[in-house]
GROMACS .gro file of N, CA, C and O in nm:
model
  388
    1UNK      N    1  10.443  11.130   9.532
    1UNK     CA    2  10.348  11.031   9.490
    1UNK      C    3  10.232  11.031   9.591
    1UNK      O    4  10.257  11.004   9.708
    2UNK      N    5  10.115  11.058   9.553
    2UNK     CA    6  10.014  10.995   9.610
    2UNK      C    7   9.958  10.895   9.648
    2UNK      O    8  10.000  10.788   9.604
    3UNK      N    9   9.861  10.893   9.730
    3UNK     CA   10   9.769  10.730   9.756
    3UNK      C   11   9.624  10.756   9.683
    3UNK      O   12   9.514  10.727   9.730
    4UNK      N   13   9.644  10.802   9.593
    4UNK     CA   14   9.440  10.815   9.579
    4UNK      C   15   9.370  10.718   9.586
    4UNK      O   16   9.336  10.672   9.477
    5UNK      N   17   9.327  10.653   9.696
    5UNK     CA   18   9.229  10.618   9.763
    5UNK      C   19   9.243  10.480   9.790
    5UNK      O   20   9.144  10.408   9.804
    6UNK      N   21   9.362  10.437   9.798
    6UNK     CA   22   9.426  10.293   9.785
    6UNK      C   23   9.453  10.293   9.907
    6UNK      O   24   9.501  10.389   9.969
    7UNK      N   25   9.410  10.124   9.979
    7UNK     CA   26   9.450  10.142  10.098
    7UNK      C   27   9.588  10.100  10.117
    7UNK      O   28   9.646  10.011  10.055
    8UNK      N   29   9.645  10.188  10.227
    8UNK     CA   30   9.719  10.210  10.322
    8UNK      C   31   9.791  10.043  10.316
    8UNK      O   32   9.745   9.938  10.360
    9UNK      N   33   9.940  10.077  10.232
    9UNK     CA   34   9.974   9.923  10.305
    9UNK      C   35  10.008   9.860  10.440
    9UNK      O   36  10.042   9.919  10.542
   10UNK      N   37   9.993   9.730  10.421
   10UNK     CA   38   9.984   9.633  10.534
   10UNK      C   39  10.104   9.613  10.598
   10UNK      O   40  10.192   9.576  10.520
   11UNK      N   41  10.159   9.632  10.777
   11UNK     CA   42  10.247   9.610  10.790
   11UNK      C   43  10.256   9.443  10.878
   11UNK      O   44  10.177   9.429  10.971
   12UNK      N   45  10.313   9.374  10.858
   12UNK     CA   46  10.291   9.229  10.894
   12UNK      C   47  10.443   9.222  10.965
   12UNK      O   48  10.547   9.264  10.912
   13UNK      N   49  10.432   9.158  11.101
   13UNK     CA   50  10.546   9.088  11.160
   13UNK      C   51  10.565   8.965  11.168
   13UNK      O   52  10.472   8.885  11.161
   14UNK      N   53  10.678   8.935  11.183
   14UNK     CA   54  10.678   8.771  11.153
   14UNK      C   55  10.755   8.737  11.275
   14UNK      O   56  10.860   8.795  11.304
   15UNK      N   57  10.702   8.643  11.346
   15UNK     CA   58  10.772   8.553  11.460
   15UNK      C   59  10.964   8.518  11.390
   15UNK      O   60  10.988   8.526  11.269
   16UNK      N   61  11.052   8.491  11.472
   16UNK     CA   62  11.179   8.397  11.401
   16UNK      C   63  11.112   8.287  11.358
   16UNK      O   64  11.149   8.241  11.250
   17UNK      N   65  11.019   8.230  11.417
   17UNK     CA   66  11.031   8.082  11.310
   17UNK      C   67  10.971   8.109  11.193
   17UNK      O   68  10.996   8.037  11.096
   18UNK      N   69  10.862   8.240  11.178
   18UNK     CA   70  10.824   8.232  11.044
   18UNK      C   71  10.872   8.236  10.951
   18UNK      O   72  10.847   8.184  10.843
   19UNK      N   73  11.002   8.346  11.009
   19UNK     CA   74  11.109   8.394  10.925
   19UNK      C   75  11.190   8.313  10.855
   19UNK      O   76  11.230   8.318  10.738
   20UNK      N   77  11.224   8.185  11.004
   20UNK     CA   78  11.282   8.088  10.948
   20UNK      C   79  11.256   7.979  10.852
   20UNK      O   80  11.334   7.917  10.781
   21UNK      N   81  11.145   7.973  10.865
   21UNK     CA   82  11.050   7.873  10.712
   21UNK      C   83  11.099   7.953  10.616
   21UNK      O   84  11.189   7.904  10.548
   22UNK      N   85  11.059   8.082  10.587
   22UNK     CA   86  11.056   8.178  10.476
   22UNK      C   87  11.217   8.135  10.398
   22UNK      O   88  11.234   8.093  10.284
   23UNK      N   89  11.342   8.169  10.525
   23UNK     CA   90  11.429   8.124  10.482
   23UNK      C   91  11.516   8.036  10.425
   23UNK      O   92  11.618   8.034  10.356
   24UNK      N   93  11.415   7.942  10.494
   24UNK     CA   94  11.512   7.812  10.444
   24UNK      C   95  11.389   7.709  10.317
   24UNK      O   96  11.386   7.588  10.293
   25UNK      N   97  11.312   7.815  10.267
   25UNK     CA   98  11.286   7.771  10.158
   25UNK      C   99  11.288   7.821  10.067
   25UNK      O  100  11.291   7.937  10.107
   26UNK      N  101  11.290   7.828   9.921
   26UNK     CA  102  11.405   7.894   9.820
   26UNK      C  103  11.224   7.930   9.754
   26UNK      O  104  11.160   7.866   9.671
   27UNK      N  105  11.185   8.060   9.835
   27UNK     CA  106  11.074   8.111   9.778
   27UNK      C  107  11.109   8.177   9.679
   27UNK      O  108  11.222   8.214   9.649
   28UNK      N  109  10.964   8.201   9.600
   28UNK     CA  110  11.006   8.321   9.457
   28UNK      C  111  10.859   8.398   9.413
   28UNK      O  112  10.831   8.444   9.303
   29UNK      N  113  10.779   8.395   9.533
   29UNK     CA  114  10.705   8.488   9.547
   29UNK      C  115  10.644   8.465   9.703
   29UNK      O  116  10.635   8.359   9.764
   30UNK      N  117  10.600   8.614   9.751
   30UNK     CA  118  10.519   8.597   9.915
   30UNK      C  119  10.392   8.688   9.873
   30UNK      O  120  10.386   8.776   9.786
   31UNK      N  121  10.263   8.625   9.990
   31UNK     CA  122  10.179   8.686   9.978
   31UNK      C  123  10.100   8.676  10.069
   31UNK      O  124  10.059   8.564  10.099
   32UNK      N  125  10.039   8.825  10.164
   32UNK     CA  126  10.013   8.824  10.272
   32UNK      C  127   9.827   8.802  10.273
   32UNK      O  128   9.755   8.897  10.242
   33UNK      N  129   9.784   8.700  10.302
   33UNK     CA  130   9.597   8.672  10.291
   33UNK      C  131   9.551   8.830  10.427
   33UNK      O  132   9.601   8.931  10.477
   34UNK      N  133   9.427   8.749  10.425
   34UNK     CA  134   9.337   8.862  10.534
   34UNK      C  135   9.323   8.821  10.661
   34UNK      O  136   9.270   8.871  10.761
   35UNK      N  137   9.378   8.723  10.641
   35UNK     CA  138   9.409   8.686  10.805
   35UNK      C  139   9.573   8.658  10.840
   35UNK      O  140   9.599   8.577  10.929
   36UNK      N  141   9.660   8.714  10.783
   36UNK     CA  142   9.795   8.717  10.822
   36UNK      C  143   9.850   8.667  10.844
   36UNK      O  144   9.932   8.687  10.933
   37UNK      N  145   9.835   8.536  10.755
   37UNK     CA  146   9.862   8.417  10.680
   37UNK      C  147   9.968   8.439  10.573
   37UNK      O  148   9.931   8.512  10.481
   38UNK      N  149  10.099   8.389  10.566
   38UNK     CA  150  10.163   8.426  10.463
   38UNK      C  151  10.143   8.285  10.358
   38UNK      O  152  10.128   8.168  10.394
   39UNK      N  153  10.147   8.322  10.262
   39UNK     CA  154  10.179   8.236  10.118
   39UNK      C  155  10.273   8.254  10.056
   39UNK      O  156  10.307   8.370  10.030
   40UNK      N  157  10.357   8.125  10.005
   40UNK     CA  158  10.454   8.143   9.961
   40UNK      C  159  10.478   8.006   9.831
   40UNK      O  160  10.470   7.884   9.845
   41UNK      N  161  10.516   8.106   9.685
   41UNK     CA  162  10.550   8.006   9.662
   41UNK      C  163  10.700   7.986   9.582
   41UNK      O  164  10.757   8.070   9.512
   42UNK      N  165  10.744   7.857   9.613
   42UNK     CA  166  10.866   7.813   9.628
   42UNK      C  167  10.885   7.728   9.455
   42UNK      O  168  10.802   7.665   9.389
   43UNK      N  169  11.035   7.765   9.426
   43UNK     CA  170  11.138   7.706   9.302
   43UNK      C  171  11.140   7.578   9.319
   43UNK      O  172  11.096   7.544   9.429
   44UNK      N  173  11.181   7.478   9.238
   44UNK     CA  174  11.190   7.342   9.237
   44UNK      C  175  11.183   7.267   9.332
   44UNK      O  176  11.290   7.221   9.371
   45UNK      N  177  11.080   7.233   9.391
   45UNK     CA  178  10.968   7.172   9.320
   45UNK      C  179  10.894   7.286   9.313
   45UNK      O  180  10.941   7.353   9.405
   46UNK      N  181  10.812   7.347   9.264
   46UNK     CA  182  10.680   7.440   9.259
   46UNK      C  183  10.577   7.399   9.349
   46UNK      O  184  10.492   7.317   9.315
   47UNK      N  185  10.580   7.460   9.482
   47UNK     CA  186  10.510   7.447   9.612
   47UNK      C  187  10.400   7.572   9.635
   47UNK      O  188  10.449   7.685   9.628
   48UNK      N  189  10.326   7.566   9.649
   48UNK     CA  190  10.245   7.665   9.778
   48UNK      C  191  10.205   7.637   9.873
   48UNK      O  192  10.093   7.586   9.865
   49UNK      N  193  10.245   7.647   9.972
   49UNK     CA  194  10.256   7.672  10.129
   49UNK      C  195  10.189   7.814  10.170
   49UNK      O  196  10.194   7.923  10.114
   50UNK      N  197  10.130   7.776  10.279
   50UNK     CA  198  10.098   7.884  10.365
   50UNK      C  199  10.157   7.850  10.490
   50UNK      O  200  10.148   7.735  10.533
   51UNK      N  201  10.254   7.993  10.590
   51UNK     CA  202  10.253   7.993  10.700
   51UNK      C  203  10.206   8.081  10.781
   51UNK      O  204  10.217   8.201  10.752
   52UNK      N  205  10.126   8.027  10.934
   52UNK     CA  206  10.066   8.081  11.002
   52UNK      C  207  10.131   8.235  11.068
   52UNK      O  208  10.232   8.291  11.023
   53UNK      N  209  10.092   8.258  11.122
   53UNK     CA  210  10.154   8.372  11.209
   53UNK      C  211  10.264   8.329  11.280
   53UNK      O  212  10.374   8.384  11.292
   54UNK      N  213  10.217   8.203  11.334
   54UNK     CA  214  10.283   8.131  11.418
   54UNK      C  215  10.439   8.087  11.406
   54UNK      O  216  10.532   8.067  11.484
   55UNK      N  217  10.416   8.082  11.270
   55UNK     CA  218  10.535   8.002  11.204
   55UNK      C  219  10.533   7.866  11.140
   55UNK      O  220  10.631   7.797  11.109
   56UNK      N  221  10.398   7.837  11.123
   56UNK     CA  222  10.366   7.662  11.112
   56UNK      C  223  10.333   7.678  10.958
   56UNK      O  224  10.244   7.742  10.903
   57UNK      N  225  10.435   7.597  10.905
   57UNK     CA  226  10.422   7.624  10.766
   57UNK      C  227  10.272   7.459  10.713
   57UNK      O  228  10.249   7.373  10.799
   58UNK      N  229  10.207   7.455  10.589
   58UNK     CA  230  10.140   7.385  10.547
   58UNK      C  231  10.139   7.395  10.426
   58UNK      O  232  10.103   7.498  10.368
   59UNK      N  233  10.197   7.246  10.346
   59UNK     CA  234  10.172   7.285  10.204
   59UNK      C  235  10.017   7.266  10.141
   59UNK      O  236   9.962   7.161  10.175
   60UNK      N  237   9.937   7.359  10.050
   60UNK     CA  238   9.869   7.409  10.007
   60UNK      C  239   9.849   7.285   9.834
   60UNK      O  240   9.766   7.200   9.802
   61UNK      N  241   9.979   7.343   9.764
   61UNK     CA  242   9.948   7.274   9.649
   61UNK      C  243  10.087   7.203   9.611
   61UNK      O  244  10.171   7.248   9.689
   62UNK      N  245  10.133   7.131   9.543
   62UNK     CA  246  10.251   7.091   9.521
   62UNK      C  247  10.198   7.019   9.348
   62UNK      O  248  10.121   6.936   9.300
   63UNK      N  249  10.311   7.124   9.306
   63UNK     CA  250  10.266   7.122   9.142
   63UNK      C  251  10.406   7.034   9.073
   63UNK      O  252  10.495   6.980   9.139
   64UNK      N  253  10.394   7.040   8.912
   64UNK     CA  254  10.477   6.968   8.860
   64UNK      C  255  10.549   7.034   8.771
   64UNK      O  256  10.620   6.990   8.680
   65UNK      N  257  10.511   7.215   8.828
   65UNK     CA  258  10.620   7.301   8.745
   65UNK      C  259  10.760   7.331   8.845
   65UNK      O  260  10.777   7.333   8.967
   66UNK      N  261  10.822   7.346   8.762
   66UNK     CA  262  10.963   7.407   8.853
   66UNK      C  263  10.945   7.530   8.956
   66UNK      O  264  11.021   7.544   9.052
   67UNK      N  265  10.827   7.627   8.925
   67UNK     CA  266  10.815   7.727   9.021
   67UNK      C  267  10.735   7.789   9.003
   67UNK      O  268  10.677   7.784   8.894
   68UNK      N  269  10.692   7.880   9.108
   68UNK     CA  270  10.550   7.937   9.148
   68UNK      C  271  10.602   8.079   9.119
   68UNK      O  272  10.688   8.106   9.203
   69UNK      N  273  10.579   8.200   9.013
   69UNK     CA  274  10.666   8.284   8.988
   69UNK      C  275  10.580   8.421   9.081
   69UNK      O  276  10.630   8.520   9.135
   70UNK      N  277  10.450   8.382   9.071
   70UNK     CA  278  10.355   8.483   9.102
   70UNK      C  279  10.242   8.453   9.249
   70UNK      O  280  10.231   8.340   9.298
   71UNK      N  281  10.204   8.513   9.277
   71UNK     CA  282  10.051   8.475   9.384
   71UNK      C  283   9.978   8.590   9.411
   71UNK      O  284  10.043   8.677   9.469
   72UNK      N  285   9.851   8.619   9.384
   72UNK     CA  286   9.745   8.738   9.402
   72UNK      C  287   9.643   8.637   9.461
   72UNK      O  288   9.641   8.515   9.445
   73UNK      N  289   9.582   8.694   9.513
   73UNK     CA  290   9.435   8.677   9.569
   73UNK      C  291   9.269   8.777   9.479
   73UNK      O  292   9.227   8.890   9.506
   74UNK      N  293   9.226   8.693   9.393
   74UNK     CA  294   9.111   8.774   9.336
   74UNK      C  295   9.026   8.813   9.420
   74UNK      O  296   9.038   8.802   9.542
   75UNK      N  297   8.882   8.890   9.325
   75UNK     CA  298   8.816   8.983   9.442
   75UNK      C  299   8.716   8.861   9.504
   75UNK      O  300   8.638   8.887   9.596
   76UNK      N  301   8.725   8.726   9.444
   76UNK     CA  302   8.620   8.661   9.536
   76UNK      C  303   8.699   8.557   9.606
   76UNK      O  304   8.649   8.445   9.612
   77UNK      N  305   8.823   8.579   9.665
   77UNK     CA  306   8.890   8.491   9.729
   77UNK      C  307   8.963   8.408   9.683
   77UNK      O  308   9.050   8.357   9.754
   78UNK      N  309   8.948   8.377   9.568
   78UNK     CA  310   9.058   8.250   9.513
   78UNK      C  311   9.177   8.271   9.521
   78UNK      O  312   9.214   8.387   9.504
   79UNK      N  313   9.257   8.190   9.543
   79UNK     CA  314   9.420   8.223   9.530
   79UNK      C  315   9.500   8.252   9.378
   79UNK      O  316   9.513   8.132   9.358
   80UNK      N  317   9.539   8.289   9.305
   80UNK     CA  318   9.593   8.246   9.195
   80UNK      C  319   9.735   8.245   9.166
   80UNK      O  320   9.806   8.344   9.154
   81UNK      N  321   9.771   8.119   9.153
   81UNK     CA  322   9.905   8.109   9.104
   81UNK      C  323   9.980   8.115   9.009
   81UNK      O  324   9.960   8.006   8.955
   82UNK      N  325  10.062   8.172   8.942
   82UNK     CA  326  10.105   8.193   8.832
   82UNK      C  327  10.230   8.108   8.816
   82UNK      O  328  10.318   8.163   8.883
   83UNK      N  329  10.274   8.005   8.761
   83UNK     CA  330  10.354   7.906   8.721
   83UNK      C  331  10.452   7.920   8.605
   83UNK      O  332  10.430   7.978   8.499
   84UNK      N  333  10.552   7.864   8.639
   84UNK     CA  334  10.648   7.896   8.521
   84UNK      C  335  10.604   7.844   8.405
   84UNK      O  336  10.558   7.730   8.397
   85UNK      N  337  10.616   7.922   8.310
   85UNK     CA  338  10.548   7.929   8.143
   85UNK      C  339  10.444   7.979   8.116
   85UNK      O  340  10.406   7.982   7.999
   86UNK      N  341  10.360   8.040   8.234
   86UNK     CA  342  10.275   8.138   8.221
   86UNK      C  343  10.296   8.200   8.167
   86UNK      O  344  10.403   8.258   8.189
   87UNK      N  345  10.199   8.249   8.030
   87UNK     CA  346  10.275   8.438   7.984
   87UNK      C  347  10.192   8.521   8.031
   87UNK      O  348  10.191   8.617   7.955
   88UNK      N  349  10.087   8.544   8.155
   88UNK     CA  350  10.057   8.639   8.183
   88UNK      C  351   9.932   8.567   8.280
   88UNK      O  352   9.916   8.446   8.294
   89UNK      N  353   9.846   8.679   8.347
   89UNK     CA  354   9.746   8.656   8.434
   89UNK      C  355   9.629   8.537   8.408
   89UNK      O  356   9.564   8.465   8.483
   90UNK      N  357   9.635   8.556   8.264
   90UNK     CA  358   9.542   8.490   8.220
   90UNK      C  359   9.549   8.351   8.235
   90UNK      O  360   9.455   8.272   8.231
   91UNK      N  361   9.705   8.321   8.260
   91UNK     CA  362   9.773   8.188   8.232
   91UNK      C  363   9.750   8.135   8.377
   91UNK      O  364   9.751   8.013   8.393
   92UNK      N  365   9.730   8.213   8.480
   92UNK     CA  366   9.733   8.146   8.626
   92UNK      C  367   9.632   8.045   8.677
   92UNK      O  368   9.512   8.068   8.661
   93UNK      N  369   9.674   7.931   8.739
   93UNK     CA  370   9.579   7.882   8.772
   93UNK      C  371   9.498   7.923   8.926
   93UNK      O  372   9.541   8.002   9.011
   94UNK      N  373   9.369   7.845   8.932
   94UNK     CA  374   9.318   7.951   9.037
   94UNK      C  375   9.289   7.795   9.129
   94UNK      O  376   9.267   7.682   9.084
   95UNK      N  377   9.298   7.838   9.253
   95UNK     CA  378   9.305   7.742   9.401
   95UNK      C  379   9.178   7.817   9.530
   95UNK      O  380   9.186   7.905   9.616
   96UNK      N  381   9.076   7.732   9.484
   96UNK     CA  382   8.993   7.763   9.593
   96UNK      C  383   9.045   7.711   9.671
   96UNK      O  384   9.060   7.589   9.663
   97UNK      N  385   9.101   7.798   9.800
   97UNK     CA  386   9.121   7.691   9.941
   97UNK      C  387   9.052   7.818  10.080
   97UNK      O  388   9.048   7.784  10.198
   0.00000   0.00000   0.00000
């Protein structure tokens, strides 16, 4: 398999405590921003959180679906979340933050 012209993925380390947020919350998607910032979003309740490098988690959005199934970042920065009963991209909602 090739790379034609795709960059090079990202390798990201995570402190133990980041790890430990990651863990002890019942995520169901991660997603790494441009400043190496993780996002995450979490099953019942349907959360997005971001944690720092550091490990310092912050919730972001706290929704009223059961779960956050998806998370991309578009080409002008928005976050987009994809929520349970989404049927597809189109369905995501988008989070300027």
């Amino acid at each position: 398999m090739t790379n034609s012209g795709a960059a090079p993925p990202r390798v990201v380390s995570l402190t133990p405590s980041a790890t430990e947020v990651i863990a002890a919350l019942d995520a169901t998607s991660l997603l790494v921003d441009s400043k190496g910032q993780i996002l995450i979003g979490t099953e019942t309740p349907g959360r997005l959180l971001r944690v720092t490098p550091a490990g310092k988690p912050f919730v972001l959005l706290d929704t009223p679906y059961h779960e956050i199934r998806g998370l991309r970042i578009d080409p002008k920065g928005v976050i987009r979340a994809r929520f349970d009963g989404a049927r597809d991209w189109s369905d995501a909602a988008g989070i300027d933050i």
